[in-house]
mmCIF file of C-alpha atoms in Angstrom:
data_model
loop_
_atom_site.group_PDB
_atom_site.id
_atom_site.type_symbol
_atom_site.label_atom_id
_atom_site.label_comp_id
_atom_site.label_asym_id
_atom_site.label_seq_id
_atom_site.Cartn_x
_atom_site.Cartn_y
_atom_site.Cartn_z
ATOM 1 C CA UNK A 1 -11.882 22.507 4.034
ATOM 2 C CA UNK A 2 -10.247 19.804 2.219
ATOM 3 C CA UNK A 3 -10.575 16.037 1.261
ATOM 4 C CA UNK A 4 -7.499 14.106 1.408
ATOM 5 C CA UNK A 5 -7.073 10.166 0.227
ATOM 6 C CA UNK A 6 -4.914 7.837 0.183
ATOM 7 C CA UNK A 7 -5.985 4.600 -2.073
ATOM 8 C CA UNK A 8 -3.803 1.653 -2.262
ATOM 9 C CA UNK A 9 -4.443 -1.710 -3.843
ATOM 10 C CA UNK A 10 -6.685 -2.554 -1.456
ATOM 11 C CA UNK A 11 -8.964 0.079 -0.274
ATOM 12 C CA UNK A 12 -8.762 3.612 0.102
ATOM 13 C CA UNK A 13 -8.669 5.954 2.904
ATOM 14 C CA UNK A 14 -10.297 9.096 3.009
ATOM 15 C CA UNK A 15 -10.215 12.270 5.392
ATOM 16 C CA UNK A 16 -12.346 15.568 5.015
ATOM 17 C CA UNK A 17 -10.116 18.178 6.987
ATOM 18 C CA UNK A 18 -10.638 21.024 8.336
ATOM 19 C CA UNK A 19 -6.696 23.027 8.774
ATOM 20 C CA UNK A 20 -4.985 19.749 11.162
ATOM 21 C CA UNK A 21 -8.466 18.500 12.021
ATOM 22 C CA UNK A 22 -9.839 15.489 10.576
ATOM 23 C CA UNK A 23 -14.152 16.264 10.598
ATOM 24 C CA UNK A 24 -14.819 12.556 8.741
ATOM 25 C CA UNK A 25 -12.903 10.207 8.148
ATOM 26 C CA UNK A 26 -13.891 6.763 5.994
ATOM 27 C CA UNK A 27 -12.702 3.897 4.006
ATOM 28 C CA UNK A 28 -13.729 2.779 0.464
ATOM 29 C CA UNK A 29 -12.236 0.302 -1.849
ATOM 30 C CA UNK A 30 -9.213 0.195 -3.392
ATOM 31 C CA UNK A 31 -9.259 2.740 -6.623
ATOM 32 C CA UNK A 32 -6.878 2.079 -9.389
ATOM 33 C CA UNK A 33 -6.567 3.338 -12.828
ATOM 34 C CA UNK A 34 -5.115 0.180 -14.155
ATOM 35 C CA UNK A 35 -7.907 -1.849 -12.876
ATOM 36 C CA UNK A 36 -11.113 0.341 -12.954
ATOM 37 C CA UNK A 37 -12.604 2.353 -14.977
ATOM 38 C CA UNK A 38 -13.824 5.951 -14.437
ATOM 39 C CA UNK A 39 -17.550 4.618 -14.013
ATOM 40 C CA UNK A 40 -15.640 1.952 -11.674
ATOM 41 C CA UNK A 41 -14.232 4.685 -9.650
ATOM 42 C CA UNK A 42 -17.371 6.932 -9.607
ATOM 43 C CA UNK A 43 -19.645 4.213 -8.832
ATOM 44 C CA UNK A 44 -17.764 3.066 -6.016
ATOM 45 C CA UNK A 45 -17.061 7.037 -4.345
ATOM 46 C CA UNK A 46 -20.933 7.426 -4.611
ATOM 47 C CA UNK A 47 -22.093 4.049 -3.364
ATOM 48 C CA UNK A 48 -19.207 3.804 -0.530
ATOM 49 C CA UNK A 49 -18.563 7.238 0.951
ATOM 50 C CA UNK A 50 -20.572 8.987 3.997
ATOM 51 C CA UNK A 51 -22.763 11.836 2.863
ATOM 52 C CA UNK A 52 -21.206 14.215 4.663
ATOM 53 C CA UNK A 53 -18.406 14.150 2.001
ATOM 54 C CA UNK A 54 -20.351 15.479 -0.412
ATOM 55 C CA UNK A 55 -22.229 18.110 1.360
ATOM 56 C CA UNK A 56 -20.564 20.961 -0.514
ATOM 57 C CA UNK A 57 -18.013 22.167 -2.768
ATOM 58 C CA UNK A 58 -14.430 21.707 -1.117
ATOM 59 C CA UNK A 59 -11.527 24.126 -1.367
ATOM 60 C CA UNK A 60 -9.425 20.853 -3.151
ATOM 61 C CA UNK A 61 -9.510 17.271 -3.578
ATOM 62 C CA UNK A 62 -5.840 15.851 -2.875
ATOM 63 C CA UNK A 63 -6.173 12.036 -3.781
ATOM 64 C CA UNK A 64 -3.155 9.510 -3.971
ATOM 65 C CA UNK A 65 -3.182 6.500 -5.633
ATOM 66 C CA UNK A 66 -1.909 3.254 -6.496
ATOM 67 C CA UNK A 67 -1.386 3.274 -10.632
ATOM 68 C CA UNK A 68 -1.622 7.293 -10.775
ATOM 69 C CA UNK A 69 1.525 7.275 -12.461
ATOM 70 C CA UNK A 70 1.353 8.328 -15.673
ATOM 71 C CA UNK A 71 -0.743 11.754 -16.872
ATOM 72 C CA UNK A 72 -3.202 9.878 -18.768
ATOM 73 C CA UNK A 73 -3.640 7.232 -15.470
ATOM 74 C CA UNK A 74 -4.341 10.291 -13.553
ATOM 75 C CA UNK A 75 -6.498 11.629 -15.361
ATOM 76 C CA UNK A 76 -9.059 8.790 -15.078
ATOM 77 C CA UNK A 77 -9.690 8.930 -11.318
ATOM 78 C CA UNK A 78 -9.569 13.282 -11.470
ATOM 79 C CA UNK A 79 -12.775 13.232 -14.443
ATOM 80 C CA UNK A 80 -14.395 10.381 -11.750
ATOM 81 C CA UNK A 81 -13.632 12.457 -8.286
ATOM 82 C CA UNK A 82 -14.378 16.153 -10.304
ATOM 83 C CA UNK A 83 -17.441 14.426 -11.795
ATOM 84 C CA UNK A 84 -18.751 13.316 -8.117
ATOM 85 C CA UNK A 85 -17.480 16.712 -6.008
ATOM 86 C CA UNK A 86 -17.101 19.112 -8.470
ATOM 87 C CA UNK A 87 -14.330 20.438 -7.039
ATOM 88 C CA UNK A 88 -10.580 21.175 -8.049
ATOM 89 C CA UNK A 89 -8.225 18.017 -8.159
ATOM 90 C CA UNK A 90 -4.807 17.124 -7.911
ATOM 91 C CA UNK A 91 -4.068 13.583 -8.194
ATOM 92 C CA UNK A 92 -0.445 12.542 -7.246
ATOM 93 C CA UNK A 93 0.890 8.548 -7.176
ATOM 94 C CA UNK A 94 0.775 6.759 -3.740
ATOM 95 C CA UNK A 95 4.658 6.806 -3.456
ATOM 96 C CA UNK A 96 4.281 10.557 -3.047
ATOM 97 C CA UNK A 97 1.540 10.056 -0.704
ATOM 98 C CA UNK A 98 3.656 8.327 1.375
ATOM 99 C CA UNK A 99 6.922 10.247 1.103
ATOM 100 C CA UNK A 100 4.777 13.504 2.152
ATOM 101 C CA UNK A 101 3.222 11.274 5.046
ATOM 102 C CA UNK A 102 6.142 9.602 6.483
ATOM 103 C CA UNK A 103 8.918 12.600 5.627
ATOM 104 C CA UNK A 104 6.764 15.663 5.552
ATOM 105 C CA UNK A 105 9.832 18.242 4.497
ATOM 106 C CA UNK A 106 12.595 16.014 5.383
ATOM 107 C CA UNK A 107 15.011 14.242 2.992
ATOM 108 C CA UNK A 108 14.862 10.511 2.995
ATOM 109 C CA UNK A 109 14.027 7.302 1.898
ATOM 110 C CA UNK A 110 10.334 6.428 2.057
ATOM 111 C CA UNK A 111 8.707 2.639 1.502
ATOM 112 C CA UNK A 112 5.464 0.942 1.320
ATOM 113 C CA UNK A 113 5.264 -2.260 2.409
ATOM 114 C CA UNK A 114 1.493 -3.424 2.084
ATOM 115 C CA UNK A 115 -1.092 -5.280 -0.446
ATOM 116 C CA UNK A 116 2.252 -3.982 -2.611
ATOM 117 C CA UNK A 117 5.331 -2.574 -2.369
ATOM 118 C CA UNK A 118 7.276 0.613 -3.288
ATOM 119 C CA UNK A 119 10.007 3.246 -2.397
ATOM 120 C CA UNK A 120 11.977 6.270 -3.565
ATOM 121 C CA UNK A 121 14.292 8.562 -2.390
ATOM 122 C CA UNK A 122 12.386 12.046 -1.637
ATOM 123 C CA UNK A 123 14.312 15.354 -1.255
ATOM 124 C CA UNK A 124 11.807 17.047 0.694
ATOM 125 C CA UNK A 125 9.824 18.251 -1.588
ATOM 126 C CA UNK A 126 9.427 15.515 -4.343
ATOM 127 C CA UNK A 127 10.341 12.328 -5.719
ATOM 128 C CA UNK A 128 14.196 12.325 -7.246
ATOM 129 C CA UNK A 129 14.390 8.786 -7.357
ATOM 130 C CA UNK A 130 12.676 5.561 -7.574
ATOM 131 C CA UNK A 131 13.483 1.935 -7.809
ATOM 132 C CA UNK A 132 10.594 0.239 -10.240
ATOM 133 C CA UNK A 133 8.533 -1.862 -7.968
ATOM 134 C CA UNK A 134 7.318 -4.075 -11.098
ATOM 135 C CA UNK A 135 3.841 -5.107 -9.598
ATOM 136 C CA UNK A 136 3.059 -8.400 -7.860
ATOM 137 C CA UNK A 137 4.268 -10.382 -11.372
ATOM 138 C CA UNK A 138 7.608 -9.102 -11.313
ATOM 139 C CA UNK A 139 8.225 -7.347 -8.018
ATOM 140 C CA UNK A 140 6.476 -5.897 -4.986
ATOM 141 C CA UNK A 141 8.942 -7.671 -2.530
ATOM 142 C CA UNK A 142 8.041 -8.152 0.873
ATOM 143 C CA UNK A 143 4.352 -7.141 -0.022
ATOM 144 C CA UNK A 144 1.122 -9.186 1.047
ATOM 145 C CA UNK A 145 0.973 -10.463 -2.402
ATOM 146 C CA UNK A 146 4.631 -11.522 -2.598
ATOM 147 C CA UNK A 147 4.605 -13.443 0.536
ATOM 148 C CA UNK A 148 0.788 -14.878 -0.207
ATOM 149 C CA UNK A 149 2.308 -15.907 -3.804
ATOM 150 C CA UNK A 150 5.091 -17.713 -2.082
ATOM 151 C CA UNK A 151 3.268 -19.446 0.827
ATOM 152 C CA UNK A 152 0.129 -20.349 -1.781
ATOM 153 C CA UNK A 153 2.596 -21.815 -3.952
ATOM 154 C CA UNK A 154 4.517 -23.886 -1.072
ATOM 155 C CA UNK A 155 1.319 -25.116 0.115
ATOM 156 C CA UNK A 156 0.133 -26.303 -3.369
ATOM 157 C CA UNK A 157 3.497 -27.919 -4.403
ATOM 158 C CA UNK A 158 3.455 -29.584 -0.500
ATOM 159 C CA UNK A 159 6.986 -27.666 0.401
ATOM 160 C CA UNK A 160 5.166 -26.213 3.771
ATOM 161 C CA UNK A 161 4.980 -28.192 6.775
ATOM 162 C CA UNK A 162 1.917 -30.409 6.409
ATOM 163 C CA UNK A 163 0.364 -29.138 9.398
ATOM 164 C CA UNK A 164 0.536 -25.618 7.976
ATOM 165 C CA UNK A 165 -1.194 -26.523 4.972
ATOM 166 C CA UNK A 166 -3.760 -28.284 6.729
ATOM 167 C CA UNK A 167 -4.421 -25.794 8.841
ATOM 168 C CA UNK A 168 -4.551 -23.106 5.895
ATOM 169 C CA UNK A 169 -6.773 -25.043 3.519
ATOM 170 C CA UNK A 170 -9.332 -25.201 6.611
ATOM 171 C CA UNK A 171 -8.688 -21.362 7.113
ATOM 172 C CA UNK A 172 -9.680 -20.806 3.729
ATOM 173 C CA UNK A 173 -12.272 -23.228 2.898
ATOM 174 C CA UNK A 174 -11.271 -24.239 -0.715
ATOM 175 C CA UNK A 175 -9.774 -27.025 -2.529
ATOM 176 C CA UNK A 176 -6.425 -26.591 -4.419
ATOM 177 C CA UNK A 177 -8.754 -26.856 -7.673
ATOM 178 C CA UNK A 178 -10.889 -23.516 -6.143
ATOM 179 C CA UNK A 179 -7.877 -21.659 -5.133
ATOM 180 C CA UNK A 180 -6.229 -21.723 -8.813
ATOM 181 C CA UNK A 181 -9.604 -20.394 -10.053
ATOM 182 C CA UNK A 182 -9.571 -17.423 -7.457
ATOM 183 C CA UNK A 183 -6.671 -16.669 -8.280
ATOM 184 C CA UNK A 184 -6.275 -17.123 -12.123
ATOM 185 C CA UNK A 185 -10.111 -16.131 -13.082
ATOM 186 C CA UNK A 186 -9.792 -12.782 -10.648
ATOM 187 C CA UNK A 187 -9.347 -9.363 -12.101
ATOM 188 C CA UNK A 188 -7.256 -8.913 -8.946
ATOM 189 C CA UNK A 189 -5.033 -11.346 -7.747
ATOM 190 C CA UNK A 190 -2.868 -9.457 -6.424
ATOM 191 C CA UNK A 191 -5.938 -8.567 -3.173
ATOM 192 C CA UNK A 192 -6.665 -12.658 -3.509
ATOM 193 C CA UNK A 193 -3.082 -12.807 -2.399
ATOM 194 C CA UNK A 194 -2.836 -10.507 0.157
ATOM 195 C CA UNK A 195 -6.076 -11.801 1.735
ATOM 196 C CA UNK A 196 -4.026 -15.460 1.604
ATOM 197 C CA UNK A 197 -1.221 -14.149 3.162
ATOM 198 C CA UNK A 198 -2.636 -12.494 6.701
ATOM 199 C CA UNK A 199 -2.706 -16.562 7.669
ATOM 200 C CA UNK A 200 0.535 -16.194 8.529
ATOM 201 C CA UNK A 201 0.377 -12.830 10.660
ATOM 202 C CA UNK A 202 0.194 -14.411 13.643
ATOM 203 C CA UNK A 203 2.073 -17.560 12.980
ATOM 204 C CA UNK A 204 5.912 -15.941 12.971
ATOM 205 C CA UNK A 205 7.155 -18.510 15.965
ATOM 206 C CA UNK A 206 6.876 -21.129 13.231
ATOM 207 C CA UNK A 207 10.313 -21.476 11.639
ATOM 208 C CA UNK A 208 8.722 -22.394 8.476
ATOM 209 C CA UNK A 209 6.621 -18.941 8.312
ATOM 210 C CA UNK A 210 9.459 -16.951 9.787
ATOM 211 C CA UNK A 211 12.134 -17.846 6.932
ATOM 212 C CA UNK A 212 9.278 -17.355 4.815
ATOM 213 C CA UNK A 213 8.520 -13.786 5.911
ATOM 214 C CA UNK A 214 12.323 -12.766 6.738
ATOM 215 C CA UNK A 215 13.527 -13.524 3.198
ATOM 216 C CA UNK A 216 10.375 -11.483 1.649
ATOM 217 C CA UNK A 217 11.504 -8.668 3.352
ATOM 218 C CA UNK A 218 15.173 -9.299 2.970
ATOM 219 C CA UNK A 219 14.254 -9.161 -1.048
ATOM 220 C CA UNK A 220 12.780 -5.934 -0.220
ATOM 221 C CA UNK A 221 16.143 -4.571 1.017
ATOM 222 C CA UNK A 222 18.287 -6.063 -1.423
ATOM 223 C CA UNK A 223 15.929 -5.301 -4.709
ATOM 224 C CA UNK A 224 15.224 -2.208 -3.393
ATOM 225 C CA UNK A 225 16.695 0.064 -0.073
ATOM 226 C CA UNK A 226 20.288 -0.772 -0.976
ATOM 227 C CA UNK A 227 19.954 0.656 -4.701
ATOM 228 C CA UNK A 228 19.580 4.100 -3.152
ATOM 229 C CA UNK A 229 22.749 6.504 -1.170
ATOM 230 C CA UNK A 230 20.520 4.697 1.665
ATOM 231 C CA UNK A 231 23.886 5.401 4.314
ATOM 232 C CA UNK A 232 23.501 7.860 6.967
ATOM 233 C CA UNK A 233 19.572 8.498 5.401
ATOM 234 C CA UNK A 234 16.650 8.955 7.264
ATOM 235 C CA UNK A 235 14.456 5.299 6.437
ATOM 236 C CA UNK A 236 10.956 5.036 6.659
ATOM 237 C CA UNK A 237 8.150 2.592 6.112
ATOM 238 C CA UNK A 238 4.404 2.203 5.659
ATOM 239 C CA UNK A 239 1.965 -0.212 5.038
ATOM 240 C CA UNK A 240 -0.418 -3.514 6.504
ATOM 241 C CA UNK A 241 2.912 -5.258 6.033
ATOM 242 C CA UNK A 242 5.840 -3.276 7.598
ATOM 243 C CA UNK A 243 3.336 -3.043 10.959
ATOM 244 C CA UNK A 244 2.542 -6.720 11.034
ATOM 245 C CA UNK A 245 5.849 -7.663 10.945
ATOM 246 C CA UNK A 246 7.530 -4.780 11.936
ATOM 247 C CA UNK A 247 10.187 -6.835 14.149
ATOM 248 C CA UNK A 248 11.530 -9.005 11.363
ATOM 249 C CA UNK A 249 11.585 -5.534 9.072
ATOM 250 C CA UNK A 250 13.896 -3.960 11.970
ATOM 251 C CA UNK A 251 16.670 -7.245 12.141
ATOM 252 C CA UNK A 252 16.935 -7.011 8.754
ATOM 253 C CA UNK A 253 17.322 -3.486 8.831
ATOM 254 C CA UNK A 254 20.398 -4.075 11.538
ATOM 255 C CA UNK A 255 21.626 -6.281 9.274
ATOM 256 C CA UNK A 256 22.586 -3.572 6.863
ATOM 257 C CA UNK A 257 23.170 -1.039 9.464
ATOM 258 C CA UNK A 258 19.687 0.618 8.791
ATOM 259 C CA UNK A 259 18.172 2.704 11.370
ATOM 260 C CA UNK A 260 14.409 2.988 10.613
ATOM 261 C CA UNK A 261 13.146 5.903 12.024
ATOM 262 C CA UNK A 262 9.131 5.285 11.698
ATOM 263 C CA UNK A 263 6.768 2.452 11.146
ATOM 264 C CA UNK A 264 3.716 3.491 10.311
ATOM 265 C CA UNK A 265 0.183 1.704 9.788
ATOM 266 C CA UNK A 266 -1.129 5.028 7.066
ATOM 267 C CA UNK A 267 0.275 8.138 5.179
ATOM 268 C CA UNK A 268 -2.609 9.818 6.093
ATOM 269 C CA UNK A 269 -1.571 11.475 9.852
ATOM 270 C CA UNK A 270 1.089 13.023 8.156
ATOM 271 C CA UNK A 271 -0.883 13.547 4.996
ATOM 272 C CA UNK A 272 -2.995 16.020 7.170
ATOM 273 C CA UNK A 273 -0.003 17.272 9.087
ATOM 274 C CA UNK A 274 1.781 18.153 5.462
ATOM 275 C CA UNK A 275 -1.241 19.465 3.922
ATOM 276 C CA UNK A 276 -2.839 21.899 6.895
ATOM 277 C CA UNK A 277 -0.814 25.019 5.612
ATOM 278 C CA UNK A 278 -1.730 26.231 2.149
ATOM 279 C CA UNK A 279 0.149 24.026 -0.426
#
């Protein structure tokens, strides 16, 4: 038996498997390297995970992860989930998590569009190439946290429809003076963001939030898709993002002559799927 997760920015998914057959399955807090520390990580697998994950010594760990990108990155969560399971780990970025979940074997472009956003061009077997998503500062296009950063600052500036605002400030329940604070004096912004942003989930017949939403996403294809040999190649997404507005992501796809072939909510179906032979 094995334990798969998948951790984003915002929480982390977790599966104990047995071959294809998920025995437990549970949710923790986001768990990144950049952000936490290895007590941070430990503290929060012991405090936030069911027992029955730790009831014995597991063939492998398997963990993907938002900020496992560089050795010394990984190495921080594998001490914290080998300190906690003593078992083996392999720790791989959450772009590979999702190429392996959405493409399993098959050649083709694979994106996250959540809390964050990502993509690459996988061969079948691993990364070959990937355009820099740059974090919520510089990048992360069409992500929760790019389209909360853009609403929060419409809103704050009075660019939004009044009504919108109004309505968001009594969604929220803070003053424009308490909303720089959460967002400046936070270790994570980024979540603050994304929180922010599901106000507009259900709000897309609004031409305001619809512009707002289609152009994040547009970014997304422009900044990112169309830098890869994306014609004729298989497209797919994942992500709290690409599901909630999974409509506007498939116009804009038209628009370049884009087929997407999946839309998924989680890696982790295929995750299990990729990893139930010996690998």
């Amino acid at each position: 038996m094995k334990i798969i997760a998948d951790s984003s920015a915002s929480r982390t998914e977790w599966a104990l498997v047995d071959g294809a057959t998920v025995v437990e399955h549970a949710f923790t807090k986001g768990l990144n390297p950049f952000f936490h520390t290895r007590r941070d990580i430990s503290h929060s697998i012991r405090l936030e995970l069911p027992e029955a994950f730790f009831k014995r010594r597991w063939e492998r760990i398997h963990f993907y992860g938002a900020g496992c990108t560089s050795p010394e990155k990984k190495k921080i969560v594998e001490a914290s989930l080998v300190a906690q399971f003593k078992t083996p780990v392999t720790v791989e970025s959450d772009l590979l998590g999702a190429a392996r979940g959405l493409l399993i074997n098959e050649a083709g472009i694979a994106c996250i569009l959540g809390s964050g956003s990502n993509s690459c061009y996988y061969d079948g077997r691993a990364i070959v190439k990937n355009v820099r998503s740059l974090g919520y500062i510089l990048g992360d296009e069409g992500s929760a946290a790019y389209i909360g950063k853009r609403f929060l600052s419409d809103c704050l500036k009075d660019i939004a429809p009044a009504q919108l605002v109004n309505d968001f400030f009594e969604y929220i329940n803070l003053s424009p003076d308490e909303i720089m604070s959460a967002i400046y004096d936070h270790s994570l912004p980024s979540n603050t963001l994304s929180v922010y942003s599901r106000f507009l989930m259900d709000k897309l017949d609004q031409d305001y939030v619809y512009r707002l939403v289609r152009h994040a996403i547009d970014a997304f294809f422009r900044r990112n898709v169309l830098q890869y040999d994306y014609e004729g190649k298989t497209v797919c997404f994942v992500g709290s993002n690409a599901c909630a507005y999974s409509g506007v992501l498939t116009e804009v796809a038209d628009s370049y002559n884009i087929k997407i072939k999946k839309i998924a909510p989680s890696s982790m179906p295929g995750l299990v799927k990729y990893h139930s032979t010996d690998r």
